[in-house]
Amino acid sequence: AQKVTQAQTEISVVEKEDVTLDCVYETRDTTYYLFWYKQPPSGELVFLIRRNSFDEQNEISGRYSWNFQKSTSSFNFTITASQVVDSAVYFCALPEGGKLIFGQGTELSVKP
Amino acid sequence: DSGVTQTPKHLITATGQRVTLRCSPRSGDLSVYWYQQSLDQGLQFLIQYYNGEERAKGNILERFSAQQFPDLHSELNLSSLELGDSALYFCASSVGYSFSYEQYFGPGTRLTVT
């Protein structure tokens, strides 16, 4: 069965530090997609990125970057120069046939 | 703002009661998904509808049901409510029926069963 593991339950950093959130997945599919979502304190889930398994190039969007490594089944998310507004719970997710499997989430706290 | 709307934002009700949660997808999206988020279970997929038809079913209890109407809005009905049903219920939408499409989530309905 597909599985998504986010081993870091909570991370606390000081503003301007870089932080990496880990995501390790298990799948028997040869082609698949991976997602990251952000859930700020207000509660809504915000889509951040979708990557397919064909593309192992790192993705960068402003202060956010994603490192996808098929060899280690990881899809890690790095925030550079973190800001207080980055404080949220971040979820990694993987489609499994008829559903989307979410990891348990990593709660990131960025202190001023 | 994702473009997905959910009502109501909060709902407080008693055990044994029935409630209906409503969701309107983003313009142009044909798929609607329902999720439950609780502290002990995390984010759990409940059910998906695509263009009015049930497409996929997850961990949805028999006491729960959903439907998608011709105008594509969806309703999640929760009946014989128990304390353990207290959770945040999200609706999401996407353009296609595959779970490979990104899903856009509504703000959620927080259900409290007392």
XYZ file of N, CA and C in Angstrom:
678
model
N 0.836 -1.197 0.000
C 0.000 0.000 0.000
C 0.871 1.247 0.000
N 0.317 2.302 -0.591
C 1.052 3.560 -0.587
C 1.100 4.131 0.814
N 2.200 4.814 1.080
C 2.356 5.385 2.401
C 3.193 6.651 2.284
N 2.883 7.631 3.130
C 3.635 8.874 3.163
C 4.075 9.122 4.600
N 5.355 9.328 4.797
C 5.887 9.537 6.138
C 6.543 10.896 6.255
N 6.055 11.663 7.205
C 6.694 12.921 7.561
C 7.154 12.753 8.999
N 8.398 12.408 9.146
C 8.904 12.011 10.466
C 9.001 13.175 11.436
N 9.157 14.382 10.925
C 9.269 15.554 11.796
C 7.861 16.025 12.164
N 7.516 15.875 13.417
C 6.174 16.290 13.842
C 6.133 17.804 14.016
N 7.182 18.348 14.651
C 7.248 19.790 14.890
C 8.661 20.281 14.650
N 8.743 21.452 14.046
C 10.046 22.106 13.868
C 9.876 23.561 14.285
N 10.850 24.045 15.031
C 10.823 25.439 15.434
C 12.124 26.099 14.984
N 12.005 27.213 14.298
C 13.183 27.941 13.831
C 12.991 29.417 14.138
N 14.075 30.153 14.008
C 14.023 31.600 14.163
C 13.999 32.208 12.769
N 13.288 33.282 12.647
C 13.157 33.954 11.358
C 14.508 34.077 10.668
N 14.485 33.904 9.356
C 15.626 34.016 8.453
C 16.440 32.724 8.390
N 16.141 31.760 9.244
C 16.817 30.465 9.122
C 16.236 29.706 7.942
N 17.041 28.835 7.348
C 16.538 27.919 6.337
C 16.028 26.668 7.053
N 14.992 26.064 6.490
C 14.432 24.865 7.121
C 13.995 23.881 6.044
N 14.232 22.617 6.297
C 13.839 21.566 5.354
C 12.855 20.615 6.004
N 11.753 20.386 5.326
C 10.732 19.464 5.794
C 10.846 18.182 4.966
N 10.923 17.072 5.662
C 11.156 15.799 4.983
C 9.856 15.078 4.649
N 9.881 14.402 3.524
C 8.760 13.563 3.123
C 9.320 12.315 2.456
N 8.980 11.171 2.991
C 9.400 9.895 2.407
C 8.142 9.123 2.051
N 8.139 8.532 0.874
C 6.926 7.858 0.429
C 7.220 6.430 -0.018
N 6.186 5.637 -0.052
C 6.273 4.269 -0.561
C 5.203 4.097 -1.611
N 5.601 3.587 -2.754
C 4.625 3.314 -3.797
C 5.124 2.202 -4.690
N 4.190 1.442 -5.220
C 4.563 0.401 -6.186
C 4.320 0.872 -7.604
N 3.741 2.066 -7.739
C 3.490 2.612 -9.065
C 4.812 3.058 -9.696
N 4.901 2.941 -11.004
C 6.111 3.392 -11.686
C 6.003 4.866 -12.074
N 4.778 5.312 -12.258
C 4.563 6.741 -12.492
C 3.580 7.243 -11.443
N 3.868 8.356 -10.905
C 3.023 8.875 -9.818
C 3.278 10.366 -9.658
N 2.430 10.982 -8.872
C 2.562 12.394 -8.558
C 2.721 12.550 -7.051
N 3.343 13.640 -6.675
C 3.485 13.992 -5.268
C 3.059 15.438 -5.084
N 2.537 15.726 -3.910
C 2.018 17.060 -3.629
C 2.521 17.558 -2.273
N 2.580 18.892 -2.170
C 2.743 19.535 -0.861
C 1.597 20.519 -0.690
N 1.044 20.515 0.542
C -0.001 21.457 0.927
C 0.420 22.142 2.211
N -0.070 23.376 2.362
C 0.204 24.161 3.569
C -1.114 24.432 4.284
N -1.116 24.264 5.606
C -2.298 24.585 6.393
C -1.907 25.619 7.442
N -2.141 26.901 7.161
C -1.807 27.955 8.133
C -2.766 27.892 9.319
N -2.491 28.677 10.354
C -3.347 28.663 11.549
C -4.815 28.954 11.245
N -5.092 29.649 10.180
C -6.490 29.946 9.824
C -7.249 28.685 9.400
N -6.531 27.615 9.049
C -7.188 26.325 8.847
C -7.331 25.824 7.430
N -7.335 26.705 6.458
C -7.560 26.209 5.088
C -6.314 25.495 4.572
N -6.503 24.594 3.632
C -5.386 23.877 3.014
C -5.038 24.553 1.702
N -3.776 24.898 1.546
C -3.336 25.627 0.367
C -2.407 24.743 -0.459
N -2.736 24.588 -1.732
C -1.912 23.798 -2.634
C -0.599 24.540 -2.884
N 0.531 23.821 -2.776
C 1.832 24.434 -3.025
C 2.459 23.929 -4.322
N 2.515 22.618 -4.492
C 3.202 22.087 -5.661
C 2.729 20.681 -5.984
N 2.803 20.336 -7.280
C 2.592 18.970 -7.766
C 3.800 18.593 -8.609
N 4.389 17.431 -8.335
C 5.503 16.941 -9.142
C 5.163 15.557 -9.656
N 5.594 15.245 -10.881
C 5.423 13.884 -11.364
C 6.751 13.139 -11.278
N 6.658 11.843 -11.266
C 7.842 11.010 -11.026
C 8.822 11.016 -12.191
N 8.402 11.543 -13.337
C 9.320 11.612 -14.478
C 10.340 12.728 -14.325
N 9.984 13.738 -13.547
C 10.800 14.930 -13.489
C 11.512 15.031 -12.156
N 12.803 14.758 -12.151
C 13.544 14.801 -10.895
C 14.299 16.096 -10.717
N 14.034 17.060 -11.574
C 14.687 18.357 -11.404
C 14.131 19.048 -10.186
N 14.995 19.756 -9.482
C 14.520 20.525 -8.345
C 13.648 21.669 -8.824
N 12.658 21.969 -8.006
C 11.730 23.044 -8.343
C 11.951 24.187 -7.362
N 11.980 25.410 -7.879
C 12.162 26.568 -7.009
C 11.055 27.565 -7.309
N 10.470 28.066 -6.229
C 9.459 29.106 -6.368
C 9.695 30.117 -5.261
N 10.369 31.179 -5.597
C 10.693 32.188 -4.590
C 11.572 31.610 -3.501
N 11.100 31.667 -2.250
C 11.890 31.135 -1.135
C 11.686 29.635 -0.952
N 10.773 29.067 -1.720
C 10.445 27.645 -1.590
C 11.199 26.836 -2.640
N 11.691 25.687 -2.235
C 12.283 24.774 -3.203
C 11.970 23.344 -2.788
N 11.928 22.482 -3.794
C 11.597 21.090 -3.561
C 12.655 20.206 -4.193
N 13.057 19.202 -3.439
C 14.069 18.264 -3.902
C 13.434 16.883 -3.989
N 13.283 16.400 -5.218
C 12.649 15.100 -5.445
C 13.737 14.093 -5.794
N 13.866 13.058 -4.991
C 14.872 12.025 -5.258
C 14.186 10.664 -5.282
N 14.046 10.145 -6.489
C 13.375 8.855 -6.668
C 14.172 7.725 -6.000
N 15.492 7.856 -6.020
C 16.342 6.771 -5.491
C 16.120 6.554 -4.002
N 15.770 7.627 -3.308
C 15.540 7.510 -1.856
C 14.065 7.684 -1.506
N 13.217 7.750 -2.552
C 11.765 7.936 -2.339
C 11.501 9.120 -1.411
N 12.129 10.234 -1.721
C 11.920 11.405 -0.880
C 11.534 12.611 -1.727
N 10.769 13.475 -1.116
C 10.310 14.696 -1.785
C 10.333 15.783 -0.723
N 11.522 16.339 -0.499
C 11.719 17.275 0.600
C 11.472 18.718 0.184
N 11.071 19.493 1.146
C 10.642 20.871 0.921
C 11.509 21.790 1.773
N 12.153 22.772 1.130
C 13.015 23.701 1.855
C 12.480 25.111 1.737
N 12.424 25.773 2.876
C 12.083 27.189 2.908
C 13.357 27.941 3.247
N 13.726 28.849 2.377
C 14.932 29.648 2.582
C 14.539 30.966 3.250
N 15.363 31.387 4.187
C 15.099 32.659 4.888
C 13.661 32.697 5.391
N 13.356 31.780 6.282
C 11.976 31.622 6.755
C 11.433 32.917 7.356
N 10.114 33.033 7.270
C 9.431 34.198 7.824
C 8.314 33.709 8.750
N 7.864 34.596 9.601
C 6.800 34.237 10.561
C 5.565 33.737 9.812
N 5.302 34.297 8.653
C 4.110 33.897 7.879
C 4.218 32.466 7.349
N 5.402 31.884 7.419
C 5.558 30.493 6.993
C 5.080 29.516 8.066
N 4.780 30.024 9.239
C 4.303 29.157 10.320
C 3.006 28.491 9.895
N 3.013 27.175 9.884
C 1.867 26.413 9.389
C 2.163 24.932 9.571
N 1.162 24.123 9.266
C 1.397 22.684 9.162
C 1.520 22.368 7.675
N 2.542 21.616 7.336
C 2.799 21.286 5.939
C 2.583 19.791 5.737
N 1.836 19.487 4.690
C 1.505 18.095 4.383
C 2.069 17.697 3.030
N 2.616 16.506 3.010
C 3.034 15.871 1.764
C 1.936 14.847 1.425
N 1.642 14.661 0.136
C 0.547 13.753 -0.233
C 0.865 12.994 -1.509
N 0.294 11.798 -1.609
C 0.546 10.891 -2.730
C -0.774 10.249 -3.139
N -1.148 10.315 -4.412
C -2.371 9.636 -4.848
C -2.181 8.126 -4.789
N -3.186 7.433 -4.286
C -3.172 5.974 -4.293
C -4.473 5.531 -4.908
N -4.427 5.181 -6.176
C -5.623 4.701 -6.855
C -6.770 5.662 -6.654
N -7.678 5.318 -5.810
C -8.869 6.135 -5.639
C -8.851 7.066 -4.453
N -7.695 7.479 -4.002
C -7.675 8.480 -2.941
C -6.316 9.161 -2.854
N -6.292 10.238 -2.099
C -5.052 10.976 -1.866
C -4.619 10.686 -0.434
N -3.408 10.136 -0.314
C -2.883 9.796 1.003
C -2.028 10.952 1.501
N -2.357 11.468 2.676
C -1.583 12.547 3.279
C -0.658 11.993 4.347
N 0.503 12.625 4.471
C 1.350 12.347 5.623
C 0.715 12.970 6.859
N 1.332 12.724 7.999
C 0.775 13.238 9.244
C 0.992 14.730 9.417
N 1.845 15.311 8.586
C 2.073 16.745 8.649
C 3.242 17.119 9.546
N 3.892 18.224 9.198
C 4.958 18.801 10.024
C 4.536 20.201 10.396
N 4.480 20.443 11.700
C 4.103 21.777 12.170
C 5.362 22.626 12.266
N 5.410 23.671 11.469
C 6.549 24.571 11.460
C 6.197 25.844 12.208
N 7.038 26.184 13.159
C 6.856 27.425 13.910
C 8.073 28.303 13.645
N 7.826 29.479 13.103
C 8.909 30.414 12.828
C 8.776 31.578 13.801
N 9.775 31.721 14.637
C 9.714 32.756 15.672
C 10.485 33.996 15.230
N 9.956 35.153 15.599
C 10.625 36.409 15.189
C 11.942 36.607 15.914
N -7.462 32.898 -1.673
C -8.798 32.336 -1.848
C -8.764 31.285 -2.967
N -9.114 30.044 -2.604
C -9.015 28.941 -3.575
C -10.146 28.952 -4.590
N -11.242 29.653 -4.287
C -12.400 29.612 -5.167
C -13.409 28.552 -4.778
N -13.074 27.713 -3.805
C -13.997 26.697 -3.306
C -14.691 27.281 -2.064
N -16.004 27.208 -2.047
C -16.724 27.745 -0.898
C -17.402 26.616 -0.133
N -17.439 26.792 1.179
C -18.084 25.808 2.045
C -18.949 26.535 3.058
N -20.111 25.984 3.306
C -20.974 26.519 4.354
C -21.572 25.370 5.145
N -21.836 25.540 6.427
C -21.437 26.710 7.212
C -19.973 26.618 7.616
N -19.466 27.633 8.238
C -18.082 27.628 8.700
C -17.960 26.829 9.998
N -18.954 26.996 10.839
C -18.979 26.274 12.111
C -20.363 25.664 12.295
N -20.386 24.544 12.971
C -21.648 23.861 13.244
C -21.524 23.168 14.590
N -22.455 23.459 15.471
C -22.478 22.783 16.771
C -23.814 22.071 16.872
N -23.771 20.794 17.173
C -25.000 20.025 17.234
C -24.865 18.931 18.284
N -25.952 18.253 18.543
C -25.955 17.239 19.588
C -25.838 15.839 18.990
N -25.447 14.908 19.844
C -25.357 13.518 19.397
C -26.716 13.043 18.902
N -26.673 12.209 17.878
C -27.895 11.663 17.313
C -28.505 12.517 16.218
N -28.059 13.713 16.088
C -28.629 14.629 15.092
C -28.051 14.382 13.695
N -28.628 15.110 12.734
C -28.188 15.013 11.336
C -27.842 16.419 10.850
N -26.766 16.523 10.096
C -26.380 17.825 9.553
C -26.021 17.675 8.079
N -26.067 18.802 7.385
C -25.674 18.828 5.968
C -24.635 19.908 5.763
N -23.537 19.523 5.163
C -22.470 20.458 4.827
C -22.517 20.689 3.323
N -22.285 21.934 2.937
C -22.429 22.279 1.537
C -21.115 22.795 0.956
N -20.901 22.482 -0.316
C -19.662 22.871 -0.977
C -19.938 23.292 -2.410
N -19.331 24.399 -2.821
C -19.372 24.797 -4.227
C -17.945 24.763 -4.775
N -17.719 24.018 -5.829
C -16.352 23.904 -6.362
C -15.925 25.165 -7.107
N -14.646 25.214 -7.456
C -14.141 26.296 -8.292
C -14.837 26.253 -9.637
N -14.974 27.407 -10.234
C -15.591 27.467 -11.552
C -14.787 26.607 -12.530
N -15.480 25.725 -13.221
C -14.826 24.883 -14.210
C -14.385 23.526 -13.687
N -14.355 23.364 -12.371
C -13.960 22.071 -11.813
C -15.148 21.125 -11.773
N -14.913 19.888 -12.167
C -15.996 18.906 -12.209
C -15.941 17.917 -11.048
N -14.770 17.802 -10.440
C -14.613 16.860 -9.325
C -14.740 17.571 -7.992
N -15.440 16.908 -7.081
C -15.532 17.386 -5.705
C -15.111 16.239 -4.786
N -14.308 16.569 -3.808
C -13.819 15.586 -2.838
C -14.207 16.061 -1.443
N -14.460 15.112 -0.572
C -14.702 15.433 0.839
C -13.641 14.752 1.692
N -13.130 15.517 2.678
C -12.126 15.018 3.598
C -12.557 15.340 5.032
N -12.095 14.508 5.938
C -12.295 14.744 7.362
C -10.916 14.899 8.006
N -10.760 15.927 8.834
C -9.499 16.111 9.535
C -9.766 16.118 11.028
N -9.170 15.167 11.714
C -9.287 15.115 13.168
C -7.901 14.902 13.741
N -7.775 15.177 15.030
C -6.461 15.097 15.673
C -5.921 13.680 15.662
N -6.814 12.697 15.887
C -6.309 11.325 15.979
C -6.160 10.645 14.625
N -6.984 11.024 13.651
C -6.940 10.340 12.352
C -6.200 11.114 11.268
N -5.906 12.377 11.527
C -5.276 13.173 10.484
C -6.263 13.493 9.370
N -5.749 13.687 8.161
C -6.577 14.010 7.007
C -6.994 12.733 6.312
N -8.297 12.478 6.293
C -8.803 11.248 5.695
C -9.740 11.568 4.538
N -9.502 10.917 3.420
C -10.373 11.068 2.272
C -11.678 10.324 2.529
N -12.773 10.982 2.227
C -14.083 10.363 2.427
C -14.689 9.867 1.115
N -14.872 10.779 0.167
C -15.579 10.410 -1.055
C -15.308 11.439 -2.141
N -15.413 10.994 -3.396
C -15.237 11.863 -4.539
C -16.423 11.742 -5.486
N -16.847 12.870 -6.028
C -17.831 12.898 -7.102
C -17.228 13.589 -8.303
N -17.583 13.075 -9.465
C -17.134 13.696 -10.706
C -18.354 13.878 -11.594
N -18.646 15.107 -11.906
C -19.742 15.453 -12.806
C -21.043 14.743 -12.415
N -21.296 14.720 -11.144
C -22.563 14.192 -10.650
C -22.550 12.725 -10.244
N -21.467 12.026 -10.582
C -21.410 10.594 -10.280
C -20.369 10.315 -9.209
N -20.674 9.371 -8.334
C -19.692 8.954 -7.344
C -18.531 8.278 -8.059
N -17.310 8.721 -7.733
C -16.149 8.238 -8.461
C -15.238 7.377 -7.591
N -15.065 7.764 -6.358
C -14.172 7.021 -5.468
C -14.671 7.158 -4.037
N -14.435 6.110 -3.288
C -14.885 6.097 -1.913
C -13.712 5.784 -1.014
N -13.600 6.518 0.070
C -12.523 6.270 1.025
C -13.093 5.770 2.323
N -12.641 6.349 3.408
C -13.039 5.894 4.738
C -14.347 6.521 5.208
N -15.354 6.450 4.393
C -16.621 7.093 4.744
C -17.515 6.112 5.474
N -18.054 6.566 6.594
C -18.935 5.733 7.395
C -20.292 5.578 6.710
N -20.985 4.504 7.039
C -22.310 4.288 6.435
C -23.308 5.354 6.869
N -23.049 5.996 8.008
C -23.942 7.050 8.489
C -23.760 8.349 7.677
N -22.727 8.372 6.864
C -22.445 9.562 6.063
C -22.812 9.286 4.609
N -23.297 10.312 3.936
C -23.571 10.171 2.509
C -23.319 11.505 1.838
N -23.165 11.464 0.553
C -22.909 12.703 -0.178
C -23.585 12.630 -1.531
N -23.700 13.770 -2.156
C -24.163 13.808 -3.530
C -23.648 15.072 -4.191
N -23.627 15.023 -5.523
C -23.248 16.184 -6.298
C -24.395 16.499 -7.235
N -24.788 17.722 -7.267
C -25.964 18.151 -8.002
C -25.601 18.603 -9.414
N -26.619 18.761 -10.282
C -26.330 19.178 -11.663
C -25.534 20.476 -11.770
N -25.691 21.374 -10.806
C -24.896 22.606 -10.873
C -23.505 22.403 -10.277
N -23.176 21.190 -9.943
C -21.874 20.714 -9.463
C -21.608 20.998 -7.991
N -22.493 21.690 -7.301
C -22.253 21.819 -5.878
C -22.506 20.462 -5.222
N -21.952 20.291 -4.046
C -22.046 18.996 -3.385
C -22.490 19.191 -1.944
N -23.117 18.172 -1.421
C -23.521 18.170 -0.021
C -23.055 16.879 0.639
N -22.588 17.028 1.869
C -22.193 15.880 2.677
C -23.176 15.810 3.834
N -23.872 14.694 3.932
C -24.852 14.495 4.991
C -24.289 13.574 6.057
N -24.337 14.032 7.280
C -23.826 13.246 8.407
C -25.009 12.984 9.345
N -25.287 11.727 9.615
C -26.448 11.425 10.450
C -26.048 10.596 11.666
N -26.995 10.505 12.598
C -26.768 9.778 13.866
C -25.410 10.158 14.440
N -25.197 11.447 14.568
C -23.878 11.961 14.917
C -23.416 11.471 16.279
N -22.106 11.203 16.337
C -21.456 10.768 17.574
C -20.386 11.786 17.934
N -19.965 11.731 19.190
C -18.937 12.676 19.635
C -17.697 12.594 18.756
N -17.369 11.399 18.325
C -16.168 11.179 17.519
C -16.249 11.751 16.118
N -17.413 12.229 15.729
C -17.549 12.840 14.404
C -17.111 14.299 14.415
N -16.839 14.815 15.599
C -16.350 16.189 15.703
C -15.025 16.284 14.962
N -14.965 17.192 14.000
C -13.780 17.284 13.145
C -13.941 18.488 12.238
N -12.897 18.720 11.463
C -12.927 19.731 10.414
C -13.196 18.983 9.112
N -14.216 19.386 8.396
C -14.572 18.724 7.141
C -14.240 19.667 5.986
N -13.416 19.148 5.102
C -13.000 19.923 3.942
C -13.644 19.389 2.683
N -13.937 20.311 1.813
C -14.306 19.989 0.459
C -13.156 20.477 -0.428
N -12.879 19.755 -1.485
C -11.865 20.178 -2.449
C -12.417 19.958 -3.841
N -11.846 20.645 -4.803
C -12.272 20.405 -6.178
C -11.059 20.366 -7.101
N -11.250 19.710 -8.223
C -10.220 19.680 -9.248
C -10.894 19.595 -10.604
N -10.109 19.846 -11.630
C -10.697 19.917 -12.959
C -11.042 18.530 -13.500
N -10.216 17.534 -13.167
C -10.428 16.200 -13.704
C -10.792 15.209 -12.614
N -10.953 13.962 -12.989
C -11.352 12.962 -11.994
C -10.170 12.204 -11.410
N -9.012 12.321 -12.042
C -7.841 11.620 -11.520
C -7.286 12.341 -10.303
N -6.778 11.552 -9.353
C -6.175 12.139 -8.169
C -4.810 12.742 -8.475
N -4.380 12.651 -9.730
C -3.132 13.275 -10.119
C -3.276 14.777 -10.328
N -4.514 15.238 -10.438
C -4.729 16.683 -10.552
C -4.606 17.328 -9.180
N -4.113 18.551 -9.159
C -4.064 19.240 -7.869
C -5.487 19.555 -7.425
N -5.689 19.445 -6.133
C -6.987 19.725 -5.545
C -6.917 21.053 -4.814
N -7.971 21.823 -4.958
C -8.066 23.111 -4.279
C -9.117 22.983 -3.179
N -8.717 23.354 -1.983
C -9.545 23.111 -0.812
C -10.337 24.347 -0.400
N -11.523 24.089 0.122
C -12.320 25.135 0.729
C -11.829 25.426 2.131
N -12.437 26.400 2.794
C -11.994 26.803 4.133
C -12.380 25.821 5.225
N -13.241 24.871 4.909
C -13.621 23.858 5.892
C -14.845 24.231 6.703
N -15.486 23.195 7.221
C -16.582 23.349 8.179
C -16.150 22.650 9.454
N -16.130 23.408 10.543
C -15.765 22.786 11.822
C -17.030 22.297 12.498
N -17.124 21.003 12.653
C -18.287 20.375 13.278
C -17.951 19.979 14.706
N -18.781 20.433 15.623
C -18.636 20.049 17.023
C -19.900 19.321 17.440
N -19.748 18.090 17.883
C -20.885 17.293 18.350
C -20.810 17.223 19.874
N -21.867 17.664 20.538
C -21.840 17.713 22.014
C -22.799 16.691 22.625
